Coordinates of N, CA and C in Angstrom, one line a residue:
X22 N -39.4 -81.1 -8.5 CA -38.2 -80.4 -8.1 C -38.5 -79.5 -6.9
X23 N -37.6 -79.4 -6.0 CA -37.8 -78.5 -4.8 C -37.9 -77.1 -5.2
X24 N -38.8 -76.3 -4.6 CA -39.0 -74.9 -4.9 C -38.4 -74.1 -3.8
X25 N -37.3 -73.4 -4.0 CA -36.6 -72.7 -3.0 C -37.3 -71.4 -2.6
X26 N -37.4 -71.1 -1.3 CA -37.8 -69.8 -0.9 C -36.7 -68.8 -1.2
X27 N -35.5 -69.2 -0.9 CA -34.3 -68.4 -1.2 C -34.1 -68.2 -2.7
X28 N -33.5 -67.1 -3.0 CA -33.3 -66.8 -4.4 C -31.8 -66.6 -4.8
X29 N -31.0 -66.2 -3.8 CA -29.6 -66.0 -4.0 C -28.7 -66.8 -3.1
X30 N -28.1 -67.8 -3.6 CA -27.3 -68.7 -2.8 C -25.8 -68.7 -3.3
X31 N -24.9 -68.5 -2.4 CA -23.5 -68.5 -2.8 C -22.7 -69.6 -2.2
X32 N -21.7 -70.1 -2.9 CA -20.8 -71.1 -2.4 C -19.5 -70.4 -2.1
X33 N -18.9 -70.5 -0.9 CA -17.7 -69.8 -0.6 C -16.7 -70.8 0.0
X34 N -15.4 -70.3 0.0 CA -14.3 -71.1 0.5 C -13.0 -70.6 -0.1
X35 N -11.9 -71.0 0.4 CA -10.6 -70.5 0.0 C -10.3 -71.0 -1.4
X36 N -9.2 -70.6 -2.0 CA -8.8 -71.0 -3.3 C -8.7 -72.5 -3.4
X37 N -9.4 -73.2 -4.3 CA -9.3 -74.6 -4.5 C -10.3 -75.4 -3.7
X38 N -11.2 -74.7 -3.0 CA -12.2 -75.5 -2.2 C -13.2 -76.2 -3.0
X39 N -13.4 -75.8 -4.2 CA -14.4 -76.5 -5.1 C -15.7 -75.7 -5.3
X40 N -15.6 -74.4 -5.1 CA -16.7 -73.5 -5.2 C -17.4 -73.6 -6.6
X41 N -16.7 -73.4 -7.6 CA -17.3 -73.4 -9.0 C -17.9 -74.7 -9.3
X42 N -17.2 -75.8 -9.0 CA -17.6 -77.1 -9.3 C -19.0 -77.4 -8.6
X43 N -19.1 -77.0 -7.3 CA -20.4 -77.2 -6.6 C -21.5 -76.3 -7.2
X44 N -21.2 -75.1 -7.5 CA -22.2 -74.2 -8.1 C -22.7 -74.8 -9.4
X45 N -21.9 -75.3 -10.3 CA -22.3 -75.9 -11.5 C -23.2 -77.1 -11.3
X46 N -22.8 -77.9 -10.3 CA -23.6 -79.1 -9.9 C -25.0 -78.7 -9.4
X47 N -25.1 -77.7 -8.6 CA -26.3 -77.2 -8.0 C -27.2 -76.5 -9.0
X48 N -26.6 -75.7 -9.8 CA -27.4 -75.0 -10.8 C -28.0 -76.0 -11.8
X49 N -27.3 -77.0 -12.2 CA -27.8 -78.0 -13.1 C -29.0 -78.8 -12.4
X50 N -28.8 -79.1 -11.1 CA -29.8 -79.9 -10.4 C -31.1 -79.1 -10.2
X51 N -31.0 -77.8 -10.0 CA -32.2 -77.0 -9.7 C -32.6 -76.1 -10.9
X52 N -31.9 -76.3 -12.0 CA -32.2 -75.5 -13.2 C -32.2 -74.0 -12.9
X53 N -31.1 -73.6 -12.2 CA -30.9 -72.2 -11.8 C -29.9 -71.5 -12.6
X54 N -29.9 -70.2 -12.4 CA -28.8 -69.4 -13.1 C -27.5 -69.4 -12.3
X55 N -26.4 -69.2 -13.0 CA -25.1 -69.1 -12.3 C -24.5 -67.7 -12.5
X56 N -23.9 -67.3 -11.4 CA -23.1 -66.1 -11.5 C -21.7 -66.5 -11.0
X57 N -20.8 -66.5 -12.0 CA -19.4 -67.0 -11.8 C -18.4 -65.9 -11.8
X58 N -17.5 -66.0 -10.9 CA -16.4 -65.0 -10.8 C -15.4 -65.2 -12.0
X59 N -15.0 -64.1 -12.6 CA -14.1 -64.2 -13.7 C -12.7 -63.7 -13.2
X60 N -11.9 -64.7 -12.7 CA -10.7 -64.4 -12.1 C -9.6 -64.0 -13.1
X61 N -9.6 -64.7 -14.2 CA -8.5 -64.6 -15.2 C -8.4 -63.3 -15.8
X62 N -9.4 -62.4 -15.7 CA -9.4 -61.1 -16.4 C -8.5 -60.1 -15.6
X63 N -8.1 -60.4 -14.4 CA -7.3 -59.5 -13.6 C -5.9 -59.4 -14.2
X64 N -5.5 -58.3 -14.8 CA -4.2 -58.3 -15.5 C -3.0 -58.3 -14.5
X65 N -3.3 -58.0 -13.2 CA -2.2 -57.9 -12.2 C -1.9 -59.3 -11.5
X66 N -2.9 -60.2 -11.7 CA -2.8 -61.5 -11.0 C -1.5 -62.3 -11.2
X67 N -1.1 -62.4 -12.5 CA 0.1 -63.2 -12.7 C 1.4 -62.7 -12.0
X68 N 1.4 -61.4 -11.8 CA 2.6 -60.8 -11.1 C 2.4 -60.8 -9.6
X69 N 1.1 -60.9 -9.2 CA 0.8 -60.7 -7.8 C 1.5 -61.8 -6.9
X70 N 1.5 -63.1 -7.3 CA 2.1 -64.1 -6.5 C 3.6 -64.1 -6.6
X71 N 4.1 -63.4 -7.6 CA 5.6 -63.2 -7.6 C 6.1 -62.1 -6.7
X72 N 5.2 -61.1 -6.5 CA 5.6 -59.9 -5.7 C 4.3 -59.4 -5.0
X73 N 3.9 -60.1 -4.0 CA 2.6 -59.9 -3.3 C 2.6 -58.4 -2.8
X74 N 3.6 -58.0 -2.1 CA 3.6 -56.6 -1.6 C 3.5 -55.6 -2.6
X75 N 4.2 -55.8 -3.7 CA 4.3 -54.8 -4.8 C 3.0 -54.7 -5.6
X76 N 2.3 -55.8 -5.7 CA 1.1 -55.8 -6.6 C -0.2 -56.0 -5.9
X77 N -0.2 -56.0 -4.5 CA -1.4 -56.3 -3.8 C -2.5 -55.3 -4.0
X78 N -2.1 -54.0 -3.9 CA -3.1 -53.0 -4.0 C -3.8 -52.9 -5.3
X79 N -3.0 -53.0 -6.4 CA -3.6 -53.0 -7.7 C -4.4 -54.2 -8.0
X80 N -4.0 -55.3 -7.6 CA -4.7 -56.6 -7.7 C -6.0 -56.5 -7.0
X81 N -6.0 -56.0 -5.8 CA -7.2 -56.0 -4.9 C -8.2 -55.0 -5.4
X82 N -7.8 -53.8 -5.8 CA -8.7 -52.8 -6.4 C -9.4 -53.3 -7.6
X83 N -8.6 -54.0 -8.5 CA -9.2 -54.5 -9.7 C -10.3 -55.5 -9.4
X84 N -10.0 -56.4 -8.5 CA -11.0 -57.4 -8.1 C -12.2 -56.7 -7.5
X85 N -12.0 -55.7 -6.6 CA -13.1 -55.0 -6.0 C -14.0 -54.4 -7.0
X86 N -13.5 -53.7 -8.0 CA -14.3 -53.0 -9.0 C -14.9 -54.0 -9.9
X87 N -14.2 -55.1 -10.3 CA -14.8 -56.1 -11.2 C -16.0 -56.8 -10.5
X88 N -15.8 -57.2 -9.2 CA -16.9 -57.9 -8.5 C -18.1 -57.0 -8.3
X89 N -17.8 -55.7 -8.0 CA -18.9 -54.7 -7.9 C -19.7 -54.6 -9.2
X90 N -19.0 -54.4 -10.3 CA -19.6 -54.3 -11.6 C -20.5 -55.5 -11.9
X91 N -20.0 -56.7 -11.6 CA -20.7 -57.9 -11.9 C -22.0 -58.0 -11.0
X92 N -21.8 -57.6 -9.8 CA -23.0 -57.7 -8.9 C -24.0 -56.7 -9.2
X93 N -23.6 -55.5 -9.6 CA -24.6 -54.5 -9.9 C -25.4 -54.8 -11.2
X94 N -24.7 -55.4 -12.2 CA -25.3 -55.8 -13.4 C -26.3 -56.9 -13.1
X95 N -26.0 -57.8 -12.2 CA -26.9 -58.9 -11.8 C -28.1 -58.4 -11.1
X96 N -27.9 -57.4 -10.3 CA -29.1 -56.7 -9.6 C -30.0 -56.0 -10.6
X97 N -29.4 -55.3 -11.6 CA -30.2 -54.6 -12.6 C -31.0 -55.6 -13.5
X98 N -30.4 -56.8 -13.7 CA -31.1 -57.7 -14.5 C -32.0 -58.6 -13.7
X99 N -32.2 -58.3 -12.5 CA -33.1 -59.0 -11.6 C -32.7 -60.5 -11.4
X100 N -31.4 -60.8 -11.5 CA -31.0 -62.2 -11.4 C -31.2 -62.7 -10.0
X101 N -31.3 -61.8 -9.0 CA -31.5 -62.2 -7.6 C -32.9 -62.4 -7.3
X102 N -33.8 -62.2 -8.3 CA -35.2 -62.4 -8.1 C -35.6 -63.8 -8.6
X103 N -34.7 -64.5 -9.1 CA -34.9 -65.9 -9.5 C -33.8 -66.7 -8.9
X104 N -33.9 -68.0 -8.8 CA -32.9 -68.8 -8.1 C -31.6 -68.7 -8.9
X105 N -30.6 -68.2 -8.2 CA -29.2 -68.0 -8.7 C -28.2 -68.6 -7.8
X106 N -27.2 -69.3 -8.3 CA -26.1 -69.8 -7.5 C -24.8 -69.0 -8.0
X107 N -24.0 -68.6 -7.0 CA -22.8 -67.9 -7.4 C -21.6 -68.5 -6.6
X108 N -20.4 -68.5 -7.3 CA -19.3 -69.1 -6.7 C -18.4 -68.0 -5.9
X109 N -19.1 -66.9 -5.5 CA -18.4 -66.0 -4.6 C -19.5 -65.0 -4.1
X110 N -19.2 -64.4 -2.9 CA -19.9 -63.4 -2.4 C -19.1 -62.1 -2.4
X111 N -19.7 -61.0 -2.5 CA -19.0 -59.7 -2.7 C -18.1 -59.5 -1.5
X112 N -18.5 -59.9 -0.3 CA -17.7 -59.6 0.9 C -16.4 -60.4 1.0
X113 N -16.3 -61.4 0.1 CA -15.1 -62.2 0.1 C -13.9 -61.4 -0.3
X114 N -14.1 -60.3 -1.0 CA -13.0 -59.4 -1.4 C -12.3 -58.9 -0.2
X115 N -13.1 -58.6 0.8 CA -12.5 -58.1 2.1 C -11.6 -59.1 2.8
X116 N -11.9 -60.3 2.7 CA -11.1 -61.4 3.3 C -9.7 -61.3 2.8
X117 N -9.6 -61.2 1.4 CA -8.3 -61.1 0.8 C -7.6 -59.8 1.1
X118 N -8.4 -58.7 1.1 CA -7.8 -57.4 1.3 C -7.1 -57.3 2.7
X119 N -7.7 -57.9 3.7 CA -7.1 -57.9 5.0 C -5.9 -58.8 5.2
X120 N -5.8 -59.7 4.2 CA -4.6 -60.5 4.2 C -3.4 -59.9 3.4
X121 N -3.8 -59.1 2.4 CA -2.8 -58.6 1.4 C -2.4 -57.2 1.6
X122 N -3.3 -56.4 2.3 CA -3.0 -54.9 2.4 C -2.8 -54.5 3.8
X123 N -2.2 -53.4 4.0 CA -2.0 -52.8 5.4 C -1.9 -51.3 5.3
X124 N -1.9 -50.6 6.4 CA -1.7 -49.2 6.4 C -2.6 -48.4 5.6
X125 N -2.1 -47.4 4.9 CA -2.9 -46.5 4.1 C -3.6 -47.2 3.0
X126 N -3.0 -48.2 2.4 CA -3.7 -48.9 1.3 C -4.9 -49.7 1.8
X127 N -4.8 -50.3 3.0 CA -6.0 -51.0 3.5 C -7.0 -50.0 3.9
X128 N -6.6 -48.8 4.5 CA -7.6 -47.8 4.8 C -8.4 -47.3 3.6
X129 N -7.7 -47.0 2.5 CA -8.3 -46.6 1.3 C -9.2 -47.7 0.7
X130 N -8.8 -48.9 0.8 CA -9.6 -50.0 0.3 C -10.9 -50.1 1.1
X131 N -10.8 -50.0 2.5 CA -11.9 -50.1 3.3 C -12.9 -49.0 3.0
X132 N -12.4 -47.8 2.7 CA -13.3 -46.7 2.4 C -14.1 -47.0 1.2
X133 N -13.5 -47.5 0.1 CA -14.2 -47.9 -1.1 C -15.1 -49.0 -0.9
X134 N -14.7 -50.0 -0.2 CA -15.5 -51.2 0.1 C -16.8 -50.8 0.8
X135 N -16.7 -50.0 1.8 CA -17.9 -49.6 2.6 C -18.9 -48.8 1.8
X136 N -18.4 -48.0 0.8 CA -19.3 -47.3 -0.1 C -20.0 -48.3 -1.0
X137 N -19.3 -49.2 -1.6 CA -19.8 -50.1 -2.6 C -20.7 -51.2 -2.0
X138 N -20.4 -51.7 -0.8 CA -21.2 -52.8 -0.3 C -22.7 -52.4 0.0
X139 N -22.9 -51.1 0.1 CA -24.3 -50.6 0.4 C -25.3 -51.0 -0.8
X140 N -24.7 -51.1 -2.0 CA -25.5 -51.4 -3.2 C -25.7 -52.9 -3.5
X141 N -25.0 -53.8 -2.7 CA -24.9 -55.2 -3.0 C -25.9 -56.0 -2.1
X142 N -26.7 -56.8 -2.7 CA -27.6 -57.6 -1.8 C -26.9 -58.7 -1.1
X143 N -27.4 -59.0 0.1 CA -26.8 -60.1 0.8 C -27.3 -61.5 0.3
X144 N -26.5 -62.5 0.3 CA -27.0 -63.8 -0.1 C -28.0 -64.3 0.9
X145 N -29.0 -65.1 0.4 CA -30.0 -65.7 1.3 C -29.3 -66.8 2.1
X146 N -28.5 -67.6 1.4 CA -27.8 -68.7 2.0 C -26.3 -68.7 1.6
X147 N -25.4 -68.9 2.5 CA -24.0 -69.1 2.1 C -23.6 -70.6 2.4
X148 N -23.1 -71.2 1.4 CA -22.5 -72.6 1.6 C -21.0 -72.4 1.8
X149 N -20.5 -72.7 2.9 CA -19.1 -72.5 3.2 C -18.4 -73.9 3.1
X150 N -17.5 -74.0 2.1 CA -16.7 -75.3 1.9 C -15.4 -75.1 2.7
X151 N -15.4 -75.7 3.9 CA -14.2 -75.7 4.7 C -13.3 -76.8 4.2
X152 N -12.0 -76.5 4.0 CA -11.1 -77.5 3.5 C -9.7 -77.3 4.1
X153 N -9.0 -78.4 4.3 CA -7.6 -78.3 4.8 C -6.7 -77.6 3.8
X154 N -5.7 -77.0 4.3 CA -4.7 -76.4 3.4 C -4.1 -77.4 2.4
X155 N -3.9 -78.6 2.9 CA -3.3 -79.6 2.1 C -4.2 -79.9 0.9
X156 N -5.5 -80.0 1.1 CA -6.4 -80.3 0.0 C -6.4 -79.1 -1.0
X157 N -6.4 -77.9 -0.5 CA -6.4 -76.7 -1.3 C -5.2 -76.7 -2.2
X158 N -4.0 -77.0 -1.6 CA -2.8 -77.0 -2.4 C -2.8 -78.1 -3.4
X159 N -3.3 -79.3 -3.1 CA -3.4 -80.4 -4.0 C -4.2 -80.1 -5.2
X160 N -5.4 -79.4 -5.0 CA -6.3 -79.1 -6.1 C -5.7 -78.0 -6.9
X161 N -5.1 -77.0 -6.3 CA -4.4 -76.0 -7.1 C -3.4 -76.5 -8.0
X162 N -2.6 -77.5 -7.5 CA -1.6 -78.1 -8.4 C -2.2 -78.9 -9.5
X163 N -3.3 -79.6 -9.2 CA -3.9 -80.5 -10.2 C -4.5 -79.6 -11.4
X164 N -5.1 -78.5 -11.0 CA -5.7 -77.7 -12.1 C -4.7 -76.9 -12.9
X165 N -3.6 -76.6 -12.2 CA -2.4 -76.0 -12.9 C -2.7 -74.8 -13.7
X166 N -3.4 -73.8 -13.0 CA -3.5 -72.5 -13.7 C -2.2 -71.8 -13.6
X167 N -1.7 -71.2 -14.7 CA -0.4 -70.6 -14.7 C -0.2 -69.5 -13.6
X168 N -1.2 -68.7 -13.4 CA -1.1 -67.6 -12.4 C -1.1 -68.1 -11.0
X169 N -1.5 -69.4 -10.8 CA -1.6 -69.9 -9.4 C -0.3 -70.8 -9.1
X170 N 0.6 -70.9 -10.0 CA 1.7 -71.8 -9.7 C 2.6 -71.3 -8.6
X171 N 2.6 -70.1 -8.4 CA 3.5 -69.5 -7.4 C 2.9 -69.3 -6.0
X172 N 1.6 -69.8 -5.9 CA 1.0 -69.7 -4.6 C 1.7 -70.6 -3.6
X173 N 2.2 -70.0 -2.5 CA 2.9 -70.8 -1.5 C 1.9 -71.4 -0.5
X174 N 2.4 -72.5 0.2 CA 1.6 -73.1 1.2 C 1.3 -72.2 2.4
X175 N 2.3 -71.3 2.7 CA 2.2 -70.4 3.8 C 1.1 -69.4 3.5
X176 N 1.1 -68.8 2.3 CA 0.1 -67.9 1.9 C -1.3 -68.5 2.0
X177 N -1.4 -69.7 1.5 CA -2.7 -70.4 1.4 C -3.2 -70.7 2.9
X178 N -2.3 -71.1 3.7 CA -2.6 -71.3 5.1 C -3.1 -70.1 5.8
X179 N -2.5 -68.9 5.6 CA -3.0 -67.7 6.1 C -4.4 -67.3 5.6
X180 N -4.6 -67.5 4.3 CA -5.9 -67.3 3.7 C -6.9 -68.2 4.3
X181 N -6.6 -69.4 4.4 CA -7.6 -70.4 5.0 C -8.0 -70.0 6.4
X182 N -7.0 -69.5 7.2 CA -7.3 -69.1 8.6 C -8.2 -67.9 8.5
X183 N -8.0 -67.0 7.6 CA -8.8 -65.8 7.5 C -10.3 -66.1 7.1
X184 N -10.4 -67.1 6.3 CA -11.8 -67.6 5.9 C -12.4 -68.2 7.2
X185 N -11.7 -69.0 8.0 CA -12.3 -69.6 9.2 C -12.7 -68.5 10.1
X186 N -11.8 -67.5 10.3 CA -12.2 -66.4 11.2 C -13.4 -65.7 10.8
X187 N -13.5 -65.4 9.5 CA -14.6 -64.7 8.9 C -15.9 -65.5 9.1
X188 N -16.0 -66.7 8.8 CA -17.2 -67.5 8.9 C -17.5 -68.0 10.3
X189 N -16.6 -67.8 11.2 CA -16.9 -68.1 12.6 C -17.5 -66.9 13.4
X190 N -17.7 -65.8 12.7 CA -18.3 -64.6 13.3 C -19.5 -64.2 12.5
X191 N -20.7 -64.5 13.1 CA -22.0 -64.3 12.4 C -22.2 -62.8 12.1
X192 N -21.5 -61.9 12.8 CA -21.7 -60.5 12.6 C -21.2 -60.1 11.2
X193 N -20.4 -61.0 10.6 CA -19.9 -60.7 9.2 C -21.0 -60.9 8.1
X194 N -22.0 -61.7 8.4 CA -23.1 -61.9 7.5 C -24.4 -62.1 8.2
X195 N -24.9 -61.0 8.8 CA -26.1 -61.0 9.7 C -27.3 -61.4 8.9
X196 N -27.4 -61.1 7.6 CA -28.6 -61.3 6.9 C -28.6 -62.6 6.1
X197 N -27.6 -63.5 6.3 CA -27.5 -64.7 5.5 C -27.5 -65.9 6.4
X198 N -28.1 -67.0 5.9 CA -28.0 -68.3 6.6 C -26.7 -68.9 6.2
X199 N -26.1 -69.7 7.1 CA -24.8 -70.3 6.8 C -24.9 -71.8 7.0
X200 N -24.4 -72.5 6.0 CA -24.3 -74.0 6.1 C -22.9 -74.4 5.7
X201 N -22.2 -75.2 6.5 CA -20.8 -75.5 6.4 C -20.6 -77.0 6.0
X202 N -19.8 -77.3 5.1 CA -19.4 -78.7 4.7 C -17.9 -78.8 4.7
X203 N -17.5 -80.0 5.1 CA -16.1 -80.3 5.1 C -15.7 -80.9 3.8
X204 N -15.0 -80.1 3.0 CA -14.7 -80.5 1.6 C -13.7 -81.7 1.6
X205 N -13.0 -81.9 2.7 CA -12.0 -83.1 2.7 C -12.8 -84.4 2.7
X206 N -14.1 -84.3 3.2 CA -14.8 -85.5 3.4 C -15.9 -85.8 2.3
X207 N -16.0 -84.9 1.3 CA -17.0 -84.9 0.3 C -16.4 -85.0 -1.1
X208 N -17.1 -85.7 -2.0 CA -16.7 -85.7 -3.4 C -18.0 -85.5 -4.2
X209 N -18.5 -84.2 -4.2 CA -19.8 -83.9 -4.8 C -19.8 -84.0 -6.4
X210 N -18.6 -84.1 -7.0 CA -18.5 -84.2 -8.4 C -18.6 -85.7 -8.8
X211 N -17.8 -86.5 -8.1 CA -17.7 -88.0 -8.5 C -18.7 -88.9 -7.7
X212 N -19.3 -88.4 -6.6 CA -20.1 -89.2 -5.8 C -21.5 -88.6 -5.6
X213 N -22.5 -89.2 -6.2 CA -23.9 -88.7 -6.2 C -24.4 -88.6 -4.8
X214 N -24.0 -89.6 -3.9 CA -24.5 -89.5 -2.6 C -24.1 -88.3 -1.8
X215 N -22.9 -87.9 -2.1 CA -22.4 -86.7 -1.4 C -23.1 -85.4 -1.9
X216 N -23.4 -85.4 -3.2 CA -24.2 -84.3 -3.8 C -25.6 -84.3 -3.2
X217 N -26.2 -85.5 -3.1 CA -27.5 -85.6 -2.5 C -27.5 -85.1 -1.0
X218 N -26.5 -85.4 -0.3 CA -26.4 -84.9 1.1 C -26.4 -83.4 1.1
X219 N -25.6 -82.8 0.3 CA -25.5 -81.3 0.2 C -26.9 -80.8 -0.1
X220 N -27.5 -81.3 -1.1 CA -28.9 -80.8 -1.5 C -29.9 -81.0 -0.4
X221 N -29.8 -82.1 0.3 CA -30.8 -82.3 1.5 C -30.5 -81.2 2.6
X222 N -29.3 -81.0 2.9 CA -28.9 -80.0 3.9 C -29.3 -78.6 3.5
X223 N -29.1 -78.3 2.2 CA -29.4 -77.0 1.6 C -30.9 -76.8 1.7
X224 N -31.7 -77.7 1.3 CA -33.1 -77.6 1.4 C -33.7 -77.4 2.8
X225 N -33.0 -78.1 3.7 CA -33.4 -77.9 5.1 C -33.1 -76.5 5.6
X226 N -31.9 -76.0 5.2 CA -31.6 -74.7 5.6 C -32.5 -73.6 5.0
X227 N -32.9 -73.9 3.8 CA -33.8 -73.0 3.1 C -35.2 -72.9 3.8
X228 N -35.6 -73.9 4.5 CA -36.9 -73.9 5.2 C -36.8 -73.3 6.5
X229 N -35.6 -73.1 7.1 CA -35.5 -72.5 8.4 C -35.9 -71.0 8.5

């Protein structure tokens, strides 16, 4: 089995890109730990997509605190000192915040985020799953989570654009290596060759 130099690898992408599915495949392949985001625990999320403006700040702050708590616990347990795959990076919270918040709410969020991010380790490698908005919407509809049923195509398109802008700017993740895959062209759950391709590229990136 390949021995990674990297210890903390995250898979990122917009809602429905396949982050958790890929993390589970990779952690099984490399016998690594997983750090999975718990989305369903946010009590404001079901109302958020019904009234984005009214529930954006509460939803965003809950996610920020929840993700911070999980990352700090992982750090204290030395999970980042052994090979770990996660289906989110702490900084992804900011991608959503800049889509959902504005004015004083965004300023307050930024103040909190900048304080918290000092304590969070950067991923060694980020796997970015780029996906078309059509694919994202299709997958969201197929998995049929109750709180995601009101996600509009327009909202998803804006989120997808924000992800593209974020990962096109290396200054957003200066301490992490980036590898990008087109999720529209890969089936890493049903096609072993596609998973092998991802593993090969990941191992190459680890050696750089």
